[in-house]
Short mmCIF file of N, CA, C and O in Angstrom, two decimals:
data_model
loop_
_atom_site.label_atom_id
_atom_site.label_comp_id
_atom_site.label_asym_id
_atom_site.label_seq_id
_atom_site.Cartn_x
_atom_site.Cartn_y
_atom_site.Cartn_z
N MET A 1 3.47 15.48 21.18
CA MET A 1 3.67 14.38 20.03
C MET A 1 4.01 13.35 20.56
O MET A 1 4.63 12.59 21.52
N PRO A 2 3.30 11.83 19.72
CA PRO A 2 3.33 10.59 20.54
C PRO A 2 4.72 10.31 20.14
O PRO A 2 5.33 10.47 19.46
N SER A 3 4.78 9.05 21.20
CA SER A 3 5.92 8.29 21.15
C SER A 3 5.85 7.22 20.08
O SER A 3 5.17 6.40 20.15
N TYR A 4 7.02 7.36 19.06
CA TYR A 4 7.07 6.18 18.11
C TYR A 4 7.63 4.85 18.64
O TYR A 4 7.90 4.08 17.73
N ASN A 5 7.70 4.76 19.74
CA ASN A 5 8.08 3.31 20.45
C ASN A 5 7.16 2.56 20.48
O ASN A 5 7.55 1.26 20.77
N THR A 6 5.88 2.87 20.39
CA THR A 6 4.76 2.00 20.39
C THR A 6 4.22 1.60 18.84
O THR A 6 2.96 1.16 18.71
N VAL A 7 4.96 1.85 17.95
CA VAL A 7 4.58 1.33 16.53
C VAL A 7 4.83 -0.19 16.43
O VAL A 7 5.90 -0.78 17.14
N GLN A 8 3.76 -0.59 16.10
CA GLN A 8 3.93 -2.23 15.91
C GLN A 8 3.70 -2.54 14.37
O GLN A 8 2.71 -2.33 14.05
N LEU A 9 4.42 -3.28 13.63
CA LEU A 9 4.45 -3.87 12.56
C LEU A 9 3.39 -5.04 12.50
O LEU A 9 3.64 -6.05 13.09
N VAL A 10 2.28 -4.90 12.06
CA VAL A 10 1.24 -5.91 12.04
C VAL A 10 1.13 -6.83 10.84
O VAL A 10 0.46 -8.01 10.62
N ARG A 11 1.82 -6.28 9.74
CA ARG A 11 1.64 -7.17 8.43
C ARG A 11 2.97 -6.75 7.59
O ARG A 11 3.49 -5.78 7.54
N ASN A 12 3.78 -7.86 7.38
CA ASN A 12 5.11 -7.49 6.58
C ASN A 12 5.22 -8.73 5.57
O ASN A 12 5.71 -9.77 5.79
N GLU A 13 4.97 -8.41 4.30
CA GLU A 13 5.11 -9.25 3.13
C GLU A 13 6.17 -8.65 2.16
O GLU A 13 5.91 -7.77 1.70
N ASP A 14 6.85 -9.60 1.77
CA ASP A 14 7.63 -9.40 0.74
C ASP A 14 7.89 -10.48 -0.44
O ASP A 14 8.27 -11.52 -0.13
N VAL A 15 7.06 -10.24 -1.64
CA VAL A 15 6.79 -11.40 -2.27
C VAL A 15 7.45 -11.22 -3.96
O VAL A 15 7.20 -10.30 -4.43
N PHE A 16 8.13 -12.15 -4.23
CA PHE A 16 8.58 -12.12 -5.50
C PHE A 16 7.95 -12.94 -6.27
O PHE A 16 7.56 -14.42 -6.08
N PHE A 17 7.44 -12.63 -7.50
CA PHE A 17 6.95 -13.78 -8.24
C PHE A 17 7.29 -13.62 -9.81
O PHE A 17 7.42 -12.26 -10.06
N GLY A 18 7.14 -14.37 -10.61
CA GLY A 18 7.43 -14.27 -11.93
C GLY A 18 8.80 -13.66 -12.11
O GLY A 18 9.55 -14.11 -11.24
N LEU A 19 9.26 -13.34 -13.29
CA LEU A 19 10.47 -13.03 -13.63
C LEU A 19 11.07 -11.79 -12.95
O LEU A 19 12.17 -11.74 -12.69
N HIS A 20 10.11 -10.80 -12.83
CA HIS A 20 10.48 -9.30 -12.72
C HIS A 20 9.79 -8.64 -11.59
O HIS A 20 9.79 -7.40 -11.47
N CYS A 21 8.72 -9.31 -10.92
CA CYS A 21 7.69 -8.52 -10.04
C CYS A 21 8.12 -9.00 -8.66
O CYS A 21 8.68 -9.96 -8.13
N ARG A 22 7.57 -7.78 -7.89
CA ARG A 22 7.63 -7.92 -6.47
C ARG A 22 6.91 -7.26 -5.60
O ARG A 22 6.52 -6.10 -6.15
N VAL A 23 5.96 -7.53 -4.73
CA VAL A 23 5.08 -7.02 -3.77
C VAL A 23 5.69 -6.83 -2.78
O VAL A 23 5.89 -7.83 -1.91
N LEU A 24 5.59 -5.48 -2.01
CA LEU A 24 6.01 -5.19 -0.48
C LEU A 24 4.31 -4.67 -0.05
O LEU A 24 3.95 -3.93 -0.51
N ILE A 25 4.09 -5.44 1.13
CA ILE A 25 3.15 -5.01 1.80
C ILE A 25 3.44 -4.90 3.24
O ILE A 25 4.05 -5.72 3.99
N ARG A 26 3.27 -3.63 3.83
CA ARG A 26 3.87 -3.18 5.09
C ARG A 26 2.27 -2.46 5.87
O ARG A 26 2.00 -1.53 5.06
N VAL A 27 2.01 -3.01 6.95
CA VAL A 27 1.08 -2.38 7.95
C VAL A 27 1.44 -2.18 9.20
O VAL A 27 2.10 -3.22 9.91
N TRP A 28 1.31 -0.93 9.86
CA TRP A 28 1.87 -0.55 11.13
C TRP A 28 0.45 -0.14 11.80
O TRP A 28 -0.22 0.60 11.46
N LEU A 29 0.55 -0.46 13.18
CA LEU A 29 -0.43 0.24 14.29
C LEU A 29 0.53 1.23 14.82
O LEU A 29 1.52 1.27 15.36
N VAL A 30 0.35 2.56 14.75
CA VAL A 30 0.70 3.59 15.18
C VAL A 30 0.00 4.53 16.19
O VAL A 30 -1.30 4.33 16.31
N PRO A 31 0.43 5.22 17.02
CA PRO A 31 -0.56 6.21 17.95
C PRO A 31 -1.23 6.94 16.88
O PRO A 31 -1.01 7.49 15.75
N LYS A 32 -2.27 7.02 17.55
CA LYS A 32 -3.64 7.76 16.76
C LYS A 32 -3.09 9.67 16.92
O LYS A 32 -2.73 9.85 17.97
N ASP A 33 -3.04 10.14 15.92
CA ASP A 33 -2.73 11.53 15.97
C ASP A 33 -3.59 12.27 14.73
O ASP A 33 -4.01 11.54 13.78
N LYS A 34 -3.00 13.34 14.33
CA LYS A 34 -3.65 14.14 13.17
C LYS A 34 -3.18 13.61 12.20
O LYS A 34 -3.91 13.53 11.02
N ARG A 35 -1.89 13.05 12.14
CA ARG A 35 -1.29 12.38 10.78
C ARG A 35 -1.64 10.91 10.47
O ARG A 35 -2.19 10.78 9.46
N PHE A 36 -2.35 10.49 11.39
CA PHE A 36 -2.87 8.97 11.27
C PHE A 36 -3.88 8.90 12.28
O PHE A 36 -3.94 8.35 13.35
N PRO A 37 -5.12 9.37 11.85
CA PRO A 37 -6.08 9.34 12.81
C PRO A 37 -6.64 8.00 13.27
O PRO A 37 -7.35 7.95 14.45
N SER A 38 -6.63 7.01 12.23
CA SER A 38 -7.12 5.69 12.58
C SER A 38 -6.19 5.13 13.27
O SER A 38 -6.23 4.02 13.88
N GLY A 39 -4.86 5.34 13.33
CA GLY A 39 -3.73 4.52 14.10
C GLY A 39 -3.46 3.53 13.34
O GLY A 39 -2.66 2.59 13.66
N ILE A 40 -3.34 3.78 12.00
CA ILE A 40 -2.95 2.71 10.98
C ILE A 40 -2.11 3.46 9.86
O ILE A 40 -2.45 4.45 9.36
N LYS A 41 -1.08 2.99 9.61
CA LYS A 41 0.11 3.44 8.44
C LYS A 41 0.20 2.07 7.67
O LYS A 41 0.34 1.02 8.07
N TYR A 42 0.28 2.47 6.32
CA TYR A 42 0.22 1.37 5.43
C TYR A 42 0.90 1.51 4.16
O TYR A 42 0.99 2.91 3.85
N SER A 43 1.46 0.67 3.62
CA SER A 43 2.29 0.82 2.25
C SER A 43 2.44 -0.38 1.51
O SER A 43 2.55 -1.67 1.85
N LEU A 44 1.63 -0.49 0.26
CA LEU A 44 1.61 -1.55 -0.64
C LEU A 44 2.13 -1.07 -1.89
O LEU A 44 1.61 0.00 -2.67
N THR A 45 3.16 -1.79 -2.61
CA THR A 45 4.09 -1.44 -3.39
C THR A 45 4.18 -2.60 -4.33
O THR A 45 4.49 -3.71 -3.85
N PHE A 46 3.90 -2.38 -5.70
CA PHE A 46 4.22 -3.37 -6.55
C PHE A 46 5.25 -3.04 -7.43
O PHE A 46 5.26 -2.03 -8.15
N LEU A 47 6.39 -3.75 -7.63
CA LEU A 47 7.53 -3.19 -8.35
C LEU A 47 7.80 -4.28 -9.38
O LEU A 47 7.62 -5.44 -9.41
N PHE A 48 7.87 -3.59 -10.73
CA PHE A 48 8.12 -4.50 -11.76
C PHE A 48 9.67 -4.34 -12.74
O PHE A 48 9.84 -2.96 -12.65
N LYS A 49 10.56 -5.14 -12.34
CA LYS A 49 12.01 -4.80 -13.12
C LYS A 49 12.59 -3.56 -12.13
O LYS A 49 13.23 -2.62 -12.50
N GLY A 50 12.31 -3.46 -10.73
CA GLY A 50 12.60 -2.65 -9.95
C GLY A 50 12.04 -1.17 -9.96
O GLY A 50 12.36 -0.52 -9.03
N GLU A 51 11.14 -0.99 -10.91
CA GLU A 51 10.52 0.33 -10.88
C GLU A 51 9.15 0.22 -10.16
O GLU A 51 8.35 -1.01 -10.48
N ARG A 52 8.59 1.24 -9.41
CA ARG A 52 7.40 1.17 -8.75
C ARG A 52 6.14 1.46 -10.00
O ARG A 52 6.54 2.18 -10.62
N VAL A 53 5.43 0.21 -10.02
CA VAL A 53 3.97 0.48 -11.12
C VAL A 53 3.20 0.78 -10.29
O VAL A 53 2.31 1.52 -11.12
N LEU A 54 2.88 0.44 -9.09
CA LEU A 54 1.57 0.71 -8.38
C LEU A 54 1.62 0.58 -6.81
O LEU A 54 2.56 -0.34 -6.37
N ALA A 55 1.12 1.71 -6.30
CA ALA A 55 1.55 1.71 -4.70
C ALA A 55 -0.02 2.19 -4.36
O ALA A 55 -0.51 2.98 -4.68
N TYR A 56 -0.02 1.97 -3.00
CA TYR A 56 -1.21 2.52 -2.02
C TYR A 56 -0.50 2.89 -0.97
O TYR A 56 0.35 2.12 -0.28
N ASP A 57 -0.66 4.17 -0.34
CA ASP A 57 0.02 4.29 0.86
C ASP A 57 -0.64 5.58 1.45
O ASP A 57 -1.55 6.22 0.95
N ASN A 58 -0.31 5.80 2.90
CA ASN A 58 -1.03 6.93 3.62
C ASN A 58 -0.03 7.53 4.57
O ASN A 58 -0.10 7.99 5.64
N HIS A 59 1.29 8.00 3.94
CA HIS A 59 2.35 8.61 4.60
C HIS A 59 1.70 9.87 5.00
O HIS A 59 1.02 10.52 4.26
N GLU A 60 2.55 10.27 6.34
CA GLU A 60 2.08 11.51 6.70
C GLU A 60 2.11 12.87 5.84
O GLU A 60 2.98 13.01 4.71
N GLY A 61 1.10 13.52 5.81
CA GLY A 61 0.99 14.84 4.90
C GLY A 61 0.30 14.65 3.68
O GLY A 61 -0.06 15.77 3.02
N LYS A 62 -0.07 13.46 3.36
CA LYS A 62 -0.70 13.23 1.96
C LYS A 62 -1.86 12.41 2.39
O LYS A 62 -2.84 12.52 1.40
N GLY A 63 -1.98 11.63 3.46
CA GLY A 63 -3.43 10.94 3.74
C GLY A 63 -3.32 9.79 2.43
O GLY A 63 -2.45 9.43 2.00
N HIS A 64 -4.50 9.21 2.32
CA HIS A 64 -4.60 7.81 1.70
C HIS A 64 -4.39 8.39 -0.28
O HIS A 64 -5.32 9.36 -0.44
N HIS A 65 -3.58 7.75 -0.60
CA HIS A 65 -3.50 8.14 -2.15
C HIS A 65 -3.09 6.65 -2.78
O HIS A 65 -2.41 5.82 -2.09
N ARG A 66 -2.87 6.99 -3.92
CA ARG A 66 -2.65 5.78 -4.81
C ARG A 66 -1.67 6.47 -5.87
O ARG A 66 -1.64 7.46 -6.53
N HIS A 67 -0.71 5.40 -6.32
CA HIS A 67 0.20 5.88 -7.42
C HIS A 67 0.18 4.85 -8.35
O HIS A 67 0.13 3.67 -8.11
N GLU A 68 0.14 5.13 -9.56
CA GLU A 68 0.48 4.26 -10.82
C GLU A 68 1.20 4.83 -11.67
O GLU A 68 0.95 5.95 -12.38
N ARG A 69 2.39 4.32 -11.80
CA ARG A 69 3.43 4.97 -12.17
C ARG A 69 3.98 6.31 -11.89
O ARG A 69 3.94 6.42 -10.74
N GLU A 70 3.91 7.48 -12.70
CA GLU A 70 4.28 8.91 -11.84
C GLU A 70 3.24 9.51 -11.56
O GLU A 70 2.92 10.42 -10.92
N LYS A 71 1.66 9.10 -11.76
CA LYS A 71 0.48 9.48 -11.71
C LYS A 71 0.02 9.37 -10.01
O LYS A 71 0.24 8.29 -9.67
N GLU A 72 -0.17 10.26 -9.27
CA GLU A 72 -0.79 10.11 -7.95
C GLU A 72 -2.16 10.78 -7.97
O GLU A 72 -2.45 11.69 -8.54
N GLU A 73 -2.92 10.13 -7.25
CA GLU A 73 -4.55 10.53 -7.02
C GLU A 73 -4.91 10.17 -5.51
O GLU A 73 -4.39 9.03 -5.02
N PRO A 74 -5.69 11.13 -5.07
CA PRO A 74 -6.12 10.46 -3.69
C PRO A 74 -6.78 9.02 -3.90
O PRO A 74 -7.58 9.12 -4.97
N ASN A 75 -6.73 8.35 -2.60
CA ASN A 75 -7.35 7.09 -2.51
C ASN A 75 -8.73 7.32 -1.75
O ASN A 75 -8.72 7.64 -0.43
N LEU A 76 -9.91 7.27 -2.16
CA LEU A 76 -10.96 7.58 -1.72
C LEU A 76 -11.81 6.07 -0.83
O LEU A 76 -12.84 6.08 -0.68
N PHE A 77 -10.86 5.38 -0.84
CA PHE A 77 -11.57 3.81 -0.59
C PHE A 77 -12.22 3.95 0.67
O PHE A 77 -12.81 3.29 1.07
N PHE A 78 -11.49 4.71 1.60
CA PHE A 78 -12.08 4.93 3.19
C PHE A 78 -11.46 6.09 3.59
O PHE A 78 -10.43 6.64 3.16
N GLY A 79 -12.12 6.42 4.93
CA GLY A 79 -11.84 7.91 5.57
C GLY A 79 -10.75 7.62 6.52
O GLY A 79 -10.25 6.50 6.70
N SER A 80 -10.98 8.56 7.58
CA SER A 80 -10.21 8.38 8.74
C SER A 80 -10.10 7.15 9.73
O SER A 80 -9.71 6.85 10.43
N GLU A 81 -11.69 6.77 9.55
CA GLU A 81 -12.20 5.88 10.60
C GLU A 81 -11.67 4.33 10.00
O GLU A 81 -12.52 3.49 10.32
N MET A 82 -10.72 4.24 9.27
CA MET A 82 -10.39 2.79 8.60
C MET A 82 -9.96 1.92 9.77
O MET A 82 -9.55 2.37 10.96
N ASN A 83 -10.24 0.79 9.71
CA ASN A 83 -9.66 -0.33 10.45
C ASN A 83 -8.79 -1.37 9.77
O ASN A 83 -8.74 -1.28 8.58
N LEU A 84 -8.28 -2.46 10.62
CA LEU A 84 -7.60 -3.50 9.88
C LEU A 84 -8.29 -4.18 8.76
O LEU A 84 -8.09 -4.59 7.83
N GLN A 85 -9.73 -4.54 9.07
CA GLN A 85 -10.46 -5.04 7.89
C GLN A 85 -10.62 -4.31 6.69
O GLN A 85 -10.68 -4.88 5.47
N ASP A 86 -10.69 -2.98 6.90
CA ASP A 86 -10.54 -2.12 5.69
C ASP A 86 -9.12 -2.41 4.98
O ASP A 86 -9.25 -2.20 3.57
N VAL A 87 -8.21 -2.24 5.74
CA VAL A 87 -6.82 -2.44 4.80
C VAL A 87 -6.74 -3.83 4.30
O VAL A 87 -6.37 -4.13 3.25
N ASP A 88 -7.40 -4.67 5.05
CA ASP A 88 -7.45 -6.12 4.29
C ASP A 88 -8.23 -6.36 2.82
O ASP A 88 -7.68 -6.93 2.11
N GLN A 89 -9.05 -5.42 2.92
CA GLN A 89 -10.04 -5.26 1.86
C GLN A 89 -9.38 -4.32 0.62
O GLN A 89 -9.27 -4.97 -0.52
N LEU A 90 -8.61 -3.49 0.97
CA LEU A 90 -7.66 -2.76 0.12
C LEU A 90 -6.58 -3.62 -0.49
O LEU A 90 -6.43 -3.59 -1.63
N VAL A 91 -5.87 -4.57 0.29
CA VAL A 91 -5.04 -5.29 0.21
C VAL A 91 -5.48 -6.24 -1.08
O VAL A 91 -4.88 -6.48 -2.10
N ARG A 92 -6.63 -6.69 -0.92
CA ARG A 92 -7.51 -7.58 -1.93
C ARG A 92 -7.45 -6.93 -3.28
O ARG A 92 -7.39 -7.38 -4.40
N VAL A 93 -8.19 -5.61 -3.37
CA VAL A 93 -8.15 -4.73 -4.37
C VAL A 93 -6.79 -4.48 -5.04
O VAL A 93 -6.46 -4.65 -6.14
N PHE A 94 -5.79 -4.26 -4.25
CA PHE A 94 -4.52 -4.12 -4.61
C PHE A 94 -3.98 -5.38 -5.52
O PHE A 94 -3.36 -5.32 -6.44
N TRP A 95 -4.21 -6.66 -4.84
CA TRP A 95 -3.63 -7.72 -5.56
C TRP A 95 -4.38 -8.15 -7.00
O TRP A 95 -3.61 -8.59 -7.87
N LYS A 96 -5.54 -7.92 -7.10
CA LYS A 96 -6.38 -7.94 -8.12
C LYS A 96 -5.79 -6.84 -9.21
O LYS A 96 -5.47 -7.40 -10.30
N GLU A 97 -5.46 -5.62 -8.88
CA GLU A 97 -4.89 -4.98 -9.81
C GLU A 97 -3.46 -5.20 -10.14
O GLU A 97 -3.02 -5.15 -11.50
N VAL A 98 -2.70 -5.71 -9.11
CA VAL A 98 -1.39 -5.94 -9.71
C VAL A 98 -1.46 -7.41 -10.56
O VAL A 98 -0.71 -7.25 -11.57
N THR A 99 -2.16 -8.23 -10.33
CA THR A 99 -2.59 -9.33 -11.42
C THR A 99 -2.76 -8.95 -12.73
O THR A 99 -2.25 -9.42 -13.78
N GLU A 100 -3.50 -7.74 -12.92
CA GLU A 100 -3.97 -7.44 -14.14
C GLU A 100 -2.76 -6.51 -14.79
O GLU A 100 -2.56 -6.64 -16.13
N ILE A 101 -2.05 -5.84 -14.06
CA ILE A 101 -1.06 -4.98 -14.57
C ILE A 101 0.27 -5.94 -15.11
O ILE A 101 0.50 -5.90 -16.01
N LYS A 102 0.23 -6.80 -14.26
CA LYS A 102 1.50 -8.01 -14.44
C LYS A 102 1.08 -8.55 -15.86
O LYS A 102 2.04 -8.64 -16.80
N LYS A 103 -0.27 -8.87 -16.08
CA LYS A 103 -0.48 -9.62 -17.30
C LYS A 103 -0.12 -8.67 -18.46
O LYS A 103 0.32 -9.31 -19.74
N MET A 104 -0.49 -7.32 -18.18
CA MET A 104 -0.09 -6.54 -19.26
C MET A 104 1.18 -6.18 -19.41
O MET A 104 1.75 -6.29 -20.83
N LEU A 105 1.96 -6.08 -18.57
CA LEU A 105 3.36 -5.74 -18.67
C LEU A 105 4.26 -7.04 -19.28
O LEU A 105 5.15 -6.89 -19.81
N GLU A 106 3.68 -8.30 -19.06
CA GLU A 106 4.45 -9.49 -19.72
C GLU A 106 4.36 -9.81 -21.17
O GLU A 106 4.43 -10.86 -21.58
N ARG A 107 3.41 -9.00 -21.67
CA ARG A 107 2.87 -9.35 -22.95
C ARG A 107 4.22 -8.97 -23.77
O ARG A 107 4.86 -8.30 -23.90
#
């Protein structure tokens, strides 16, 4: 089992905007293993009034997946060979979705 003393947080954003919106973006470099074959772990979360509305993550045991409210589905955005540029692209997609959902929620 790899040592998690080698985990490195490479992106850490906590953004508050609007009256009730918060976005948390976390990206870590972790030891490559069967749980994280690319050596990257990420969590992108959009909260509205304290409730998770949208999230992308790849926590161990589930692989890449997307949450929209209570619905969870696989995220086929990329496979095990993802790199930090892929994560940057996913963050751009995530922010676009956040912007669209925020508009709907604030009506």
